């Protein structure tokens, strides 16, 4: 019994107060941050997909920024997926990803912007309203 009492007293006296949030059923800020960003606030991985929707050949190249810059030609639908590994600094500032969809022939034969979409970890985060906007799609991944 004396050993159990001594252990309880030493445990209580040895606490620096940092465990109070955990013992109260709350998550300490550092523990929550580690849970949100990976082990101990390190790097996190985000699966990013750029899409240009539609059917048929492209009249202009698709330009994209996803880990690196590039362009592709061909036909629609077009999709490019990469897993980005973000450092803690990149998580805070964000990493810009973008796609400029190029032009596609509309039903009347005139050229119009392609429909672009960006998804991060399966969640749609940007689009150009089905090609109604002449702007491409961009998003800061955190």
CSV table of C-alpha atoms in Angstrom, one decimal:
chain,number,residue,atom,x,y,z
A,1,UNK,CA,0.0,0.0,0.0
A,2,UNK,CA,2.9,2.4,0.8
A,3,UNK,CA,4.4,1.7,-2.6
A,4,UNK,CA,1.1,2.6,-4.4
A,5,UNK,CA,0.7,5.8,-2.3
A,6,UNK,CA,4.3,6.8,-3.1
A,7,UNK,CA,3.8,6.2,-6.8
A,8,UNK,CA,0.6,8.3,-6.9
A,9,UNK,CA,2.3,11.1,-5.0
A,10,UNK,CA,5.4,11.0,-7.2
A,11,UNK,CA,3.3,11.0,-10.4
A,12,UNK,CA,1.2,14.0,-9.2
A,13,UNK,CA,4.2,15.9,-8.0
A,14,UNK,CA,6.2,15.2,-11.1
A,15,UNK,CA,3.7,16.7,-13.5
A,16,UNK,CA,4.6,20.0,-15.1
A,17,UNK,CA,0.9,20.8,-15.8
A,18,UNK,CA,1.3,19.8,-19.5
A,19,UNK,CA,-0.9,16.7,-18.9
A,20,UNK,CA,-3.8,18.6,-17.4
A,21,UNK,CA,-5.5,19.0,-20.8
A,22,UNK,CA,-5.1,15.3,-21.6
A,23,UNK,CA,-6.3,14.3,-18.1
A,24,UNK,CA,-9.4,16.6,-18.5
A,25,UNK,CA,-10.3,14.8,-21.7
A,26,UNK,CA,-9.1,17.6,-23.9
A,27,UNK,CA,-6.3,17.4,-26.4
A,28,UNK,CA,-3.2,19.6,-25.8
A,29,UNK,CA,-2.5,22.0,-28.6
A,30,UNK,CA,0.7,20.2,-29.6
A,31,UNK,CA,-1.0,16.8,-29.6
A,32,UNK,CA,-3.8,18.2,-31.8
A,33,UNK,CA,-1.4,19.7,-34.2
A,34,UNK,CA,0.5,16.4,-34.5
A,35,UNK,CA,-2.7,14.6,-35.2
A,36,UNK,CA,-3.7,17.1,-37.9
A,37,UNK,CA,-0.3,17.2,-39.6
A,38,UNK,CA,1.1,13.8,-39.1
A,39,UNK,CA,3.6,12.4,-36.6
A,40,UNK,CA,4.8,15.2,-34.4
A,41,UNK,CA,4.0,18.1,-36.7
A,42,UNK,CA,6.1,16.8,-39.6
A,43,UNK,CA,5.3,16.4,-43.3
A,44,UNK,CA,1.9,15.5,-44.6
A,45,UNK,CA,0.8,14.0,-47.9
A,46,UNK,CA,-2.0,15.4,-50.0
A,47,UNK,CA,-3.4,13.6,-53.1
A,48,UNK,CA,-4.1,16.3,-55.7
A,49,UNK,CA,-5.9,15.7,-59.0
A,50,UNK,CA,-6.2,18.1,-61.8
A,51,UNK,CA,-8.9,17.5,-64.4
A,52,UNK,CA,-10.2,18.9,-67.6
A,53,UNK,CA,-13.6,17.5,-68.4
A,54,UNK,CA,-15.3,17.1,-71.7
A,55,UNK,CA,-15.0,15.0,-74.8
A,56,UNK,CA,-13.0,15.4,-78.0
A,57,UNK,CA,-9.7,16.9,-79.1
A,58,UNK,CA,-8.1,19.9,-77.6
A,59,UNK,CA,-7.6,23.0,-79.7
A,60,UNK,CA,-4.8,24.2,-77.4
A,61,UNK,CA,-2.5,22.6,-74.8
A,62,UNK,CA,-3.3,22.1,-71.2
A,63,UNK,CA,-0.9,23.9,-68.9
A,64,UNK,CA,-0.5,22.8,-65.3
A,65,UNK,CA,1.5,23.3,-62.1
A,66,UNK,CA,1.5,20.3,-59.8
A,67,UNK,CA,4.8,19.6,-58.1
A,68,UNK,CA,6.4,20.7,-61.4
A,69,UNK,CA,5.2,22.7,-64.4
A,70,UNK,CA,4.1,21.1,-67.6
A,71,UNK,CA,1.9,21.0,-70.6
A,72,UNK,CA,0.1,18.3,-72.5
A,73,UNK,CA,-1.9,18.0,-75.7
A,74,UNK,CA,-4.4,15.3,-76.8
A,75,UNK,CA,-8.0,14.8,-76.1
A,76,UNK,CA,-10.5,15.0,-73.3
A,77,UNK,CA,-11.2,13.9,-70.6
A,78,UNK,CA,-7.7,14.6,-69.2
A,79,UNK,CA,-6.5,13.9,-65.6
A,80,UNK,CA,-3.3,14.2,-63.7
A,81,UNK,CA,-2.8,13.0,-60.1
A,82,UNK,CA,0.2,13.4,-57.8
A,83,UNK,CA,0.8,13.0,-54.1
A,84,UNK,CA,2.4,16.1,-52.7
A,85,UNK,CA,4.5,15.9,-49.6
A,86,UNK,CA,4.3,19.2,-47.7
A,87,UNK,CA,6.8,20.4,-45.1
A,88,UNK,CA,5.4,22.2,-42.0
A,89,UNK,CA,6.4,25.6,-43.7
A,90,UNK,CA,4.5,24.6,-46.9
A,91,UNK,CA,1.5,23.6,-44.8
A,92,UNK,CA,1.4,27.1,-43.4
A,93,UNK,CA,2.1,29.0,-46.6
A,94,UNK,CA,0.4,26.7,-49.0
A,95,UNK,CA,1.6,25.2,-52.3
A,96,UNK,CA,-0.1,26.6,-55.4
A,97,UNK,CA,-1.4,24.1,-57.9
A,98,UNK,CA,-3.2,25.1,-61.1
A,99,UNK,CA,-4.5,24.0,-64.5
A,100,UNK,CA,-5.2,26.1,-67.5
A,101,UNK,CA,-7.6,23.9,-69.5
A,102,UNK,CA,-7.0,25.2,-73.0
A,103,UNK,CA,-9.8,25.6,-75.5
A,104,UNK,CA,-12.3,23.1,-76.8
A,105,UNK,CA,-14.8,23.3,-79.6
A,106,UNK,CA,-18.3,24.2,-78.4
A,107,UNK,CA,-21.5,22.7,-79.9
A,108,UNK,CA,-21.6,25.5,-82.4
A,109,UNK,CA,-17.9,25.0,-83.4
A,110,UNK,CA,-16.6,28.1,-81.6
A,111,UNK,CA,-13.7,27.7,-79.2
A,112,UNK,CA,-14.5,28.0,-75.5
A,113,UNK,CA,-12.5,27.2,-72.3
A,114,UNK,CA,-12.5,23.6,-71.1
A,115,UNK,CA,-14.1,22.7,-67.8
A,116,UNK,CA,-11.4,22.3,-65.1
A,117,UNK,CA,-11.6,20.9,-61.6
A,118,UNK,CA,-9.1,20.4,-58.8
A,119,UNK,CA,-9.6,17.9,-56.0
A,120,UNK,CA,-7.5,17.5,-52.9
A,121,UNK,CA,-7.8,14.2,-51.0
A,122,UNK,CA,-11.0,13.5,-52.8
A,123,UNK,CA,-12.7,16.8,-52.1
A,124,UNK,CA,-13.4,19.3,-54.9
A,125,UNK,CA,-11.7,22.6,-54.0
A,126,UNK,CA,-11.7,24.6,-57.3
A,127,UNK,CA,-13.5,24.7,-60.6
A,128,UNK,CA,-14.2,27.2,-63.4
A,129,UNK,CA,-17.9,26.7,-63.4
A,130,UNK,CA,-18.0,24.1,-66.2
A,131,UNK,CA,-15.9,26.3,-68.5
A,132,UNK,CA,-18.2,29.3,-68.1
A,133,UNK,CA,-15.3,31.2,-66.6
A,134,UNK,CA,-12.4,31.9,-69.0
A,135,UNK,CA,-10.0,31.5,-66.1
A,136,UNK,CA,-8.3,28.3,-65.2
A,137,UNK,CA,-8.4,26.6,-61.8
A,138,UNK,CA,-6.0,27.2,-59.0
A,139,UNK,CA,-5.8,26.3,-55.3
A,140,UNK,CA,-3.2,26.6,-52.4
A,141,UNK,CA,-2.8,23.1,-50.9
A,142,UNK,CA,-2.0,23.1,-47.2
